[in-house]
XYZ file of C-alpha atoms in Angstrom:
215
model
C 67.132 30.219 132.401
C 70.122 32.377 131.616
C 72.356 32.719 134.660
C 72.900 36.239 135.927
C 76.319 37.607 135.044
C 78.945 37.555 137.747
C 80.210 40.919 138.874
C 83.741 40.880 140.179
C 84.829 43.483 142.625
C 87.239 45.915 141.049
C 90.345 46.639 143.084
C 90.866 50.271 143.935
C 93.784 51.810 142.052
C 96.907 52.202 144.113
C 98.057 55.725 144.932
C 100.852 57.055 142.734
C 103.817 59.213 143.743
C 104.269 61.820 141.016
C 106.887 64.555 140.780
C 105.441 68.029 140.271
C 106.193 69.879 137.071
C 105.925 73.634 136.543
C 102.186 73.434 135.894
C 101.411 71.418 139.036
C 103.913 72.800 141.569
C 101.601 75.570 142.788
C 98.941 73.032 143.784
C 101.476 71.156 145.916
C 102.878 74.255 147.608
C 99.316 75.375 148.429
C 98.538 71.928 149.913
C 101.711 71.962 152.043
C 101.142 75.536 153.187
C 97.563 74.745 154.212
C 98.645 71.798 156.339
C 101.418 73.732 158.089
C 99.017 76.595 158.747
C 96.407 74.210 160.158
C 98.775 72.295 162.425
C 101.277 74.961 163.465
C 99.762 78.309 162.508
C 102.777 78.672 160.208
C 103.108 80.802 157.086
C 105.354 78.585 155.045
C 107.733 80.389 152.728
C 110.372 77.764 151.976
C 109.810 74.817 149.630
C 112.343 72.251 148.510
C 113.374 72.229 144.837
C 111.648 68.962 143.982
C 108.099 68.322 145.168
C 106.156 65.068 144.906
C 102.467 64.453 145.368
C 100.813 61.216 146.404
C 97.682 60.995 144.267
C 94.773 58.648 144.893
C 91.615 57.934 142.947
C 90.483 60.725 140.629
C 93.905 62.369 141.087
C 93.006 63.357 144.665
C 96.059 64.758 146.457
C 96.649 62.692 149.599
C 100.123 63.775 150.694
C 103.152 65.748 149.584
C 106.880 65.740 150.217
C 109.914 67.698 149.045
C 113.472 66.628 148.210
C 116.822 68.365 147.888
C 120.042 66.556 147.022
C 122.935 67.581 149.259
C 125.051 67.715 146.102
C 123.002 70.661 144.804
C 124.058 73.035 147.565
C 123.514 73.795 151.260
C 120.570 72.035 152.892
C 117.976 73.939 154.904
C 118.668 71.668 157.878
C 122.413 72.405 157.801
C 121.714 75.718 159.490
C 121.136 73.626 162.636
C 124.482 71.820 162.304
C 127.972 72.972 163.200
C 129.483 70.797 160.436
C 128.293 69.811 156.938
C 125.849 66.899 156.836
C 128.362 64.580 155.148
C 130.731 65.039 158.094
C 128.029 63.774 160.464
C 127.379 60.720 158.298
C 131.098 60.022 157.799
C 131.677 60.177 161.544
C 129.097 57.446 162.096
C 130.307 55.313 159.202
C 134.017 55.773 159.954
C 134.625 56.429 156.254
C 134.264 59.318 153.820
C 130.734 59.957 152.536
C 129.886 62.030 149.460
C 127.141 64.636 149.440
C 125.819 62.879 146.327
C 124.695 60.055 148.628
C 122.589 62.273 150.890
C 119.135 63.747 150.347
C 117.102 66.144 152.468
C 113.388 65.421 152.881
C 111.033 68.174 153.940
C 107.650 69.824 153.318
C 106.061 66.574 154.514
C 102.299 66.991 154.575
C 99.351 64.601 154.599
C 95.629 65.148 154.157
C 95.349 62.650 157.033
C 98.073 61.086 159.190
C 97.308 57.734 157.569
C 98.272 59.127 154.159
C 101.904 58.861 155.238
C 101.477 55.079 155.431
C 101.191 55.084 151.647
C 103.843 57.712 151.040
C 106.815 56.371 153.020
C 107.504 53.066 151.189
C 107.088 54.735 147.785
C 109.469 57.480 148.832
C 112.072 54.985 150.081
C 111.892 53.130 146.777
C 112.234 56.348 144.779
C 115.271 57.477 146.765
C 116.955 54.124 146.282
C 116.345 54.188 142.536
C 117.934 57.640 142.378
C 121.039 56.331 144.151
C 120.724 58.018 147.542
C 121.963 56.130 150.583
C 121.154 58.518 153.429
C 118.113 60.639 154.186
C 118.186 63.628 156.527
C 115.267 65.703 157.707
C 113.938 67.789 160.559
C 110.991 66.627 162.612
C 109.394 66.360 166.018
C 110.026 63.487 168.421
C 106.689 61.854 167.534
C 107.881 61.421 163.950
C 111.074 59.709 165.087
C 109.083 57.498 167.457
C 106.687 56.534 164.681
C 109.514 55.329 162.478
C 111.072 53.445 165.386
C 107.813 51.546 165.896
C 108.143 50.451 162.276
C 111.549 48.976 163.047
C 113.143 51.799 161.055
C 115.276 53.547 163.657
C 116.353 57.088 162.912
C 119.317 58.695 164.583
C 118.828 62.125 166.082
C 122.045 63.983 165.337
C 121.264 67.487 166.575
C 118.501 69.667 167.983
C 116.867 72.159 165.611
C 116.275 75.257 167.753
C 114.509 78.302 166.392
C 117.494 80.410 167.435
C 119.369 79.026 164.427
C 116.996 80.939 162.155
C 117.371 84.604 161.343
C 115.132 86.724 163.555
C 112.994 87.895 160.647
C 112.201 84.237 159.743
C 111.006 83.029 163.123
C 107.464 84.407 163.380
C 106.436 82.723 160.117
C 106.902 79.259 161.657
C 104.095 79.694 164.167
C 104.091 76.895 166.772
C 106.371 74.543 164.790
C 109.343 74.944 167.122
C 107.180 74.355 170.202
C 107.480 70.634 169.359
C 111.289 70.767 169.873
C 112.236 69.393 166.435
C 115.517 67.624 165.787
C 117.659 66.795 162.778
C 117.363 63.067 162.010
C 119.365 60.722 159.838
C 118.294 57.400 158.310
C 119.790 54.628 156.178
C 117.600 54.407 153.060
C 118.680 50.935 151.967
C 118.190 49.447 155.418
C 114.788 51.086 155.742
C 113.592 49.690 152.399
C 114.750 46.183 153.277
C 112.969 46.254 156.622
C 109.736 47.475 155.063
C 109.777 44.747 152.415
C 110.533 42.086 155.036
C 107.679 43.165 157.300
C 105.232 43.401 154.405
C 106.176 39.871 153.283
C 105.280 38.627 156.766
C 101.732 39.854 156.206
C 101.646 42.569 158.822
C 100.959 46.258 158.477
C 104.384 47.724 159.165
C 103.196 51.266 158.523
C 100.341 51.283 161.011
C 102.460 53.252 163.473
C 102.589 56.201 161.109
C 98.850 56.696 161.515
C 99.728 58.015 164.966
C 102.541 60.278 163.831
C 100.422 63.062 162.400
C 103.332 64.890 160.805
C 102.254 67.721 158.537
């Protein structure tokens, strides 16, 4: 009798973080806008210069995020600050810090909260490869708490009140500012090391992000 062939289970392909090009940028902005509209009733009009999509099987879009190097010009979040972002970092480091070392993250959106569990470590790795040392972004307290549960503490450096926006901009943000967002700062290298250490110990260090629900 000829033995039946063995069928090995095929591992699912890992999601890939891919930077949008001109032909794919519109799909990412539409995805981000839909999530902000769903969660906050916002009509998003501002997108960061570089957008990345987290793509799963069959190129399904799972999450998106935007980046802007502080070296390229003023950051959106600097409208909430009384001093340039590098001054805030330098004050905490007690040494000069270049804007080339700082990146703004924004337009964070996930098809599900759990999608961010896949996105965050890939993003940290990408930022390190590009030479950034500090990440700054605006988010609600639940986002900061989610990262803290990972052992990746973020420092809240300033509130982000809606009054810092021009009056004609405010209505478009819907309920976003009801969550009392803040400007947060994180050490990219330290965050990557902590994630790798926790993953080597066999745990699921990103489980906390499933409860963050950031759009």
